[in-house]
GROMACS .gro file of C-alpha atoms in nm:
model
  228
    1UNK     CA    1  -2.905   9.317  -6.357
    2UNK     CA    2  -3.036   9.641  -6.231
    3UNK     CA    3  -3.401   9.666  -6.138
    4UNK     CA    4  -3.499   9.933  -6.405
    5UNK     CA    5  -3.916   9.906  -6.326
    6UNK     CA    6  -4.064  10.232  -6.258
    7UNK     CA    7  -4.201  10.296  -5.886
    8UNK     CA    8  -4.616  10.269  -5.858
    9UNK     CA    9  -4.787  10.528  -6.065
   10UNK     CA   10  -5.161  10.566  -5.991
   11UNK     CA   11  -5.383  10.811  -6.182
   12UNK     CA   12  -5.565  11.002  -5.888
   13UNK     CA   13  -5.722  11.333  -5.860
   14UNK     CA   14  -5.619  11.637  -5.770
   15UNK     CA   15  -5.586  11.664  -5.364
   16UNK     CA   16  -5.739  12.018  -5.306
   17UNK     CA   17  -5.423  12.276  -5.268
   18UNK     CA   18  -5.599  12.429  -4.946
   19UNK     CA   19  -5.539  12.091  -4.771
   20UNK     CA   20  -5.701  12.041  -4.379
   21UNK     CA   21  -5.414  12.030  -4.147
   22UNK     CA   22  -5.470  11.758  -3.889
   23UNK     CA   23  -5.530  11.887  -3.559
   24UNK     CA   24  -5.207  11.748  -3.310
   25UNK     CA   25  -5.165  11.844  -2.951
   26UNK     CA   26  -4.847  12.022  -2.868
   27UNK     CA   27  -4.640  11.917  -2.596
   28UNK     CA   28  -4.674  12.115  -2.307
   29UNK     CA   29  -4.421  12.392  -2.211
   30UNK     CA   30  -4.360  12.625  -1.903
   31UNK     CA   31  -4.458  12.998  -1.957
   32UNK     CA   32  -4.119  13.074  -1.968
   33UNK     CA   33  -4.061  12.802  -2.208
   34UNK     CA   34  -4.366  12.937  -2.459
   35UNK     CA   35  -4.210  13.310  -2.410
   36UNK     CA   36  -3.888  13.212  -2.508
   37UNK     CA   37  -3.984  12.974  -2.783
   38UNK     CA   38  -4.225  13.292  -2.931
   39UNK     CA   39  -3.959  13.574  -2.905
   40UNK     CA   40  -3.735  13.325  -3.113
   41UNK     CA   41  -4.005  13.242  -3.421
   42UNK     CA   42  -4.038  13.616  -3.375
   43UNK     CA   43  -3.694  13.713  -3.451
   44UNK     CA   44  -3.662  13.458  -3.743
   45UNK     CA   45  -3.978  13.587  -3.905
   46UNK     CA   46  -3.861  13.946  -3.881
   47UNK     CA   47  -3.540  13.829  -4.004
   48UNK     CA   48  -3.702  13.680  -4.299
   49UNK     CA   49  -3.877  13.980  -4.404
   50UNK     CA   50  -3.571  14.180  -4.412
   51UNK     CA   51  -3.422  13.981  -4.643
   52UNK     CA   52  -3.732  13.972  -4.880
   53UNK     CA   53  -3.731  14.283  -4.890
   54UNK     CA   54  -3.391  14.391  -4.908
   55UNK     CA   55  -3.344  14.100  -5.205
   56UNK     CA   56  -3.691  14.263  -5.364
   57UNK     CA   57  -3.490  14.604  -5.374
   58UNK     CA   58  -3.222  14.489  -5.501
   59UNK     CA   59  -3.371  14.346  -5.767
   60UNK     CA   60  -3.539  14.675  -5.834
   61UNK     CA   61  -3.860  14.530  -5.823
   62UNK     CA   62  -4.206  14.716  -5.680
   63UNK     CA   63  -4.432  14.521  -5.435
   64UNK     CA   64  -4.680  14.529  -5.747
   65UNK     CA   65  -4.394  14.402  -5.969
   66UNK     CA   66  -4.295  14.071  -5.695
   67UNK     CA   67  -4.642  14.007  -5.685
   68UNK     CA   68  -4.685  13.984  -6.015
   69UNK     CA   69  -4.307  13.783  -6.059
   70UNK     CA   70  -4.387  13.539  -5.786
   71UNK     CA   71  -4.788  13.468  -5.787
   72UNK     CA   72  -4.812  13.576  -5.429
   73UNK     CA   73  -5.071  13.856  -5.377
   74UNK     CA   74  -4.934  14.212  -5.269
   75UNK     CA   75  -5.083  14.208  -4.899
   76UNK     CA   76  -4.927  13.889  -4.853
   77UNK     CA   77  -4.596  14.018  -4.950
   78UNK     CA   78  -4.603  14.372  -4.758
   79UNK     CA   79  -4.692  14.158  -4.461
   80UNK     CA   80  -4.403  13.903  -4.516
   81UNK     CA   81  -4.148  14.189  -4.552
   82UNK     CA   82  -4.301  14.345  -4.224
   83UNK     CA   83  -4.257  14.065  -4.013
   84UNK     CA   84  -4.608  14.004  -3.962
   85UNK     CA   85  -4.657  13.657  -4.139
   86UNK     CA   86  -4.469  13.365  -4.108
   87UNK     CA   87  -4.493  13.227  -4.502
   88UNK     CA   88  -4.601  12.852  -4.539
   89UNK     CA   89  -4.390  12.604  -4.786
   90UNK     CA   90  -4.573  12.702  -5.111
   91UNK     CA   91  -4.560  13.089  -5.074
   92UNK     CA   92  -4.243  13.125  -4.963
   93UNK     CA   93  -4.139  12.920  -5.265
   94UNK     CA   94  -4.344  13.131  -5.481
   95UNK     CA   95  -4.112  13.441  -5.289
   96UNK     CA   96  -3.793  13.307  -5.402
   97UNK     CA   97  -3.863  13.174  -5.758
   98UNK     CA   98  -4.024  13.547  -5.763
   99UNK     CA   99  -3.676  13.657  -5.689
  100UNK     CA  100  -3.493  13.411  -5.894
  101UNK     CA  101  -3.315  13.294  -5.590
  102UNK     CA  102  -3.294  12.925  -5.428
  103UNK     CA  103  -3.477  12.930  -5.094
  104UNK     CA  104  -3.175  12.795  -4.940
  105UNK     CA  105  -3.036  13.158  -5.007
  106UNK     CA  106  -3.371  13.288  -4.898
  107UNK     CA  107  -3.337  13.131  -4.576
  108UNK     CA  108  -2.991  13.287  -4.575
  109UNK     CA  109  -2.707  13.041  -4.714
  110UNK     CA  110  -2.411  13.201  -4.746
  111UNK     CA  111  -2.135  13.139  -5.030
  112UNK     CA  112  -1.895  12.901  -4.952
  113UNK     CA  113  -1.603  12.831  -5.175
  114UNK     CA  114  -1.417  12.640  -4.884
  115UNK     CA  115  -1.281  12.282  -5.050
  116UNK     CA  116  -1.377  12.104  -4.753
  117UNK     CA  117  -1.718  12.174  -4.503
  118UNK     CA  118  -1.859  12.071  -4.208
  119UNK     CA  119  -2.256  12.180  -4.139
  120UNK     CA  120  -2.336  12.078  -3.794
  121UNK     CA  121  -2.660  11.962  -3.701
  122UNK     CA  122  -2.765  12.236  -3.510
  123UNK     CA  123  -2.655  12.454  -3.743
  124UNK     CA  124  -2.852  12.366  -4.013
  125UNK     CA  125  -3.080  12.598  -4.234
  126UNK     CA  126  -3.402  12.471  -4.179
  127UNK     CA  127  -3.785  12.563  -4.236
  128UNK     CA  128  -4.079  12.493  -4.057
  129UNK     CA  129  -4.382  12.531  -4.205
  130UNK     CA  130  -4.632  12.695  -3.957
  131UNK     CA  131  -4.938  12.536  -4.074
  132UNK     CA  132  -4.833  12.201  -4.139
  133UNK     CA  133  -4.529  12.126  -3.973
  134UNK     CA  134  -4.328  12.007  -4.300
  135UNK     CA  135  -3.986  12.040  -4.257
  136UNK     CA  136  -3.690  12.136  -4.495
  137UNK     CA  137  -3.346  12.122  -4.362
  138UNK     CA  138  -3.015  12.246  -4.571
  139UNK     CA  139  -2.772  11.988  -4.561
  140UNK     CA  140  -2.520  12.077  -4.824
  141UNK     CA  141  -2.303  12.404  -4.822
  142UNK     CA  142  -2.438  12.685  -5.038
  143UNK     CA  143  -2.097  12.738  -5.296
  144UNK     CA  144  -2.079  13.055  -5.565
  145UNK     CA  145  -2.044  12.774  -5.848
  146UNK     CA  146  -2.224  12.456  -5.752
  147UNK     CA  147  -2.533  12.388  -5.908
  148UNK     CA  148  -2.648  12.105  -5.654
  149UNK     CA  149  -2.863  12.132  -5.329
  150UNK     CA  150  -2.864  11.842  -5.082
  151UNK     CA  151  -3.212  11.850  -4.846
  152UNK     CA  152  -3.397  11.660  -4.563
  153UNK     CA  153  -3.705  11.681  -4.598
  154UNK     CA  154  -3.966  11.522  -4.307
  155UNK     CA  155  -4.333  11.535  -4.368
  156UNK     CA  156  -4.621  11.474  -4.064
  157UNK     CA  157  -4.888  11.246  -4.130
  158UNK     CA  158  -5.164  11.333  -4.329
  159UNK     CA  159  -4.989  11.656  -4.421
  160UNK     CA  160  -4.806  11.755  -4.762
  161UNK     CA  161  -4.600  12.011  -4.915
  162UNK     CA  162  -4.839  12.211  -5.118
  163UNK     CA  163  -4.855  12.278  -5.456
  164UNK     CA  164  -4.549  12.399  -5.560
  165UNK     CA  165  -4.414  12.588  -5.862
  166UNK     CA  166  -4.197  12.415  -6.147
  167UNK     CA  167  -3.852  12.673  -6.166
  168UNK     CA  168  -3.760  12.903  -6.385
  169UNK     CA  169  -3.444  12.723  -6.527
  170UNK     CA  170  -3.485  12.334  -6.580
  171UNK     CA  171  -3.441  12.144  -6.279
  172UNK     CA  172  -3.442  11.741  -6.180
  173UNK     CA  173  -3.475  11.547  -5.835
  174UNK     CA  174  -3.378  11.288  -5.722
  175UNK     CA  175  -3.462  11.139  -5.365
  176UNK     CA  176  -3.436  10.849  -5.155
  177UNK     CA  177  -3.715  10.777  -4.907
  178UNK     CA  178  -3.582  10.721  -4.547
  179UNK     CA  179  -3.888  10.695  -4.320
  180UNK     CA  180  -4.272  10.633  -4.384
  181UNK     CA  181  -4.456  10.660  -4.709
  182UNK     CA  182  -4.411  10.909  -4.994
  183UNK     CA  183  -4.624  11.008  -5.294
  184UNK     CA  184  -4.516  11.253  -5.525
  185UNK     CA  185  -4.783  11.428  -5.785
  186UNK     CA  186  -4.678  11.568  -6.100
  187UNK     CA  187  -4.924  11.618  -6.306
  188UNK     CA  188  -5.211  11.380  -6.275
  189UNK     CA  189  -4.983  11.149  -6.146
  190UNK     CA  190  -4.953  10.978  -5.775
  191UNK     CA  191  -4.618  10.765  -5.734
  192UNK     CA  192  -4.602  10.590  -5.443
  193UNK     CA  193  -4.233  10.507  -5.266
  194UNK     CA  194  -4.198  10.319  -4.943
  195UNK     CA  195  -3.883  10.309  -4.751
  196UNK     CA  196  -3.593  10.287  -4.901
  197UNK     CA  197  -3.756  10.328  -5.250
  198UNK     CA  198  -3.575  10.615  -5.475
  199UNK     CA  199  -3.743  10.845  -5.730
  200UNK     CA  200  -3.631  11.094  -5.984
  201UNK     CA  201  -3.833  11.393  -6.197
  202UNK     CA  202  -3.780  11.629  -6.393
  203UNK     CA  203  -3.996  11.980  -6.262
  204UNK     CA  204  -4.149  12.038  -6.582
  205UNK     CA  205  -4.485  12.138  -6.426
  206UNK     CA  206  -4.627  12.197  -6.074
  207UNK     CA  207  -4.598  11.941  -5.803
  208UNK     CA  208  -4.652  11.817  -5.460
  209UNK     CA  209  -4.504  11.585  -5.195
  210UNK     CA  210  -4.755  11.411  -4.956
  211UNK     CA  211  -4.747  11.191  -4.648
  212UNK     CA  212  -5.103  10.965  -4.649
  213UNK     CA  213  -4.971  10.762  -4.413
  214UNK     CA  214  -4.997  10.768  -3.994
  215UNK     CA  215  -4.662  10.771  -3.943
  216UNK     CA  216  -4.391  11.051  -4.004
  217UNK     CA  217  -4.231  11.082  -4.360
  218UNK     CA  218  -3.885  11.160  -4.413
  219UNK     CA  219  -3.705  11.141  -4.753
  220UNK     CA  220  -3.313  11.297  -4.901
  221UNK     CA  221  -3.368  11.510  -5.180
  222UNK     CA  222  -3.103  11.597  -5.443
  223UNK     CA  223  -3.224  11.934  -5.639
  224UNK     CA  224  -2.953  12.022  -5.992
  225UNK     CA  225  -3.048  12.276  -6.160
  226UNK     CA  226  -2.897  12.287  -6.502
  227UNK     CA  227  -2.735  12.576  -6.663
  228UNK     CA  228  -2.885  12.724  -7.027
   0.00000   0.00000   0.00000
């Protein structure tokens, strides 16, 4: 018999989308060490912008236009395509539903019609949001004709993903936690997953993943998007 009883679902409030981040000391690092480290978030941030905005161009989309797509406000944008701002979670989400991309190919995933891949670990996509410190690493191969995205996600404690957006074409989830304590809102819904508990949604409105817990929170998350 297969244990078909839905995971804990408590009817909470809303937590606030402007969330405190919890204050953590960061190991210390040599001058050298910070430089180095700095010119590197640097470079990636710069990177990033180019991409916005050559992906906003091709599009044929004004600044006025994304911001209006994407429900990220104008100065926010100009400065992400400058390389001025390093975007947290929920805007650069915003960016790429704005641009009816997946962030994987935001990030920069390549197509890769290869029958057979290897994605080492330190070549993974990942994202590091600057504020909070959530995680999302790319472990799946971005392909011209696959539908499916295959993600680590690890959360601090005390922190959370954001609000973020439902997608433009229907989309499920489905994830496995691996580490820690999960609770995903949708809705006015909390469900809360320990390790090694599993959970499935469809986005149909917006949501949020959150770590209450004191120890780190990491989870595998299967995104399909379905084709209309």
């Amino acid at each position: 018999m297969h244990d078909r009883s839905p995971p804990r679902r408590q009817k909470t409030s809303q937590v606030p989308a402007s969330e405190a981040a919890i204050t953590r000391k960061a190991p210390a690092r040599s001058k050298g060490q910070a430089r180095t480290t700095r010119a590197g978030d640097d470079a990636l941030i710069v990177e990033l912008g180019s991409r916005v905005k050559r992906l906003r161009t091709q599009a044929g989309l004004t600044l006025e236009e994304f911001a209006a797509q994407s429900g990220v406000s104008r100065a926010m944008l100009s400065k992400v395509e400058r390389g001025e701002k390093s975007p947290t979670l929920a805007i650069i989400v915003r960016i790429a539903k704005g641009l009816n991309v997946s962030m994987s190919a935001l990030m920069g995933a390549e197509p890769d019609a290869a029958q057979v891949a290897v994605i080492r670990k330190a070549n993974r996509l990942a994202f590091k949001d600057p504020e909070t410190g959530f995680e999302r690493h790319n472990l799946s191969p971005s392909h011209l004709d696959n539908d499916l995205e295959f993600l680590l996600h690890r959360i601090p404690p005390g922190e959370s993903s954001g609000e973020l957006p439902p997608y433009k074409v229907p989309t499920e989830k489905y994830l496995v936690v691996h580490e820690g304590e999960l609770t995903v809102q949708t809705g006015d819904a909390n469900y809360v997953l320990g390790t090694g508990d599993s959970f499935y949604f469809d986005v149909r409105e917006p949501y949020r993943f959150i770590n209450a817990g004191r120890i780190p929170c990491a989870y595998y998350l299967v995104i399909r998007r379905r084709r209309v």
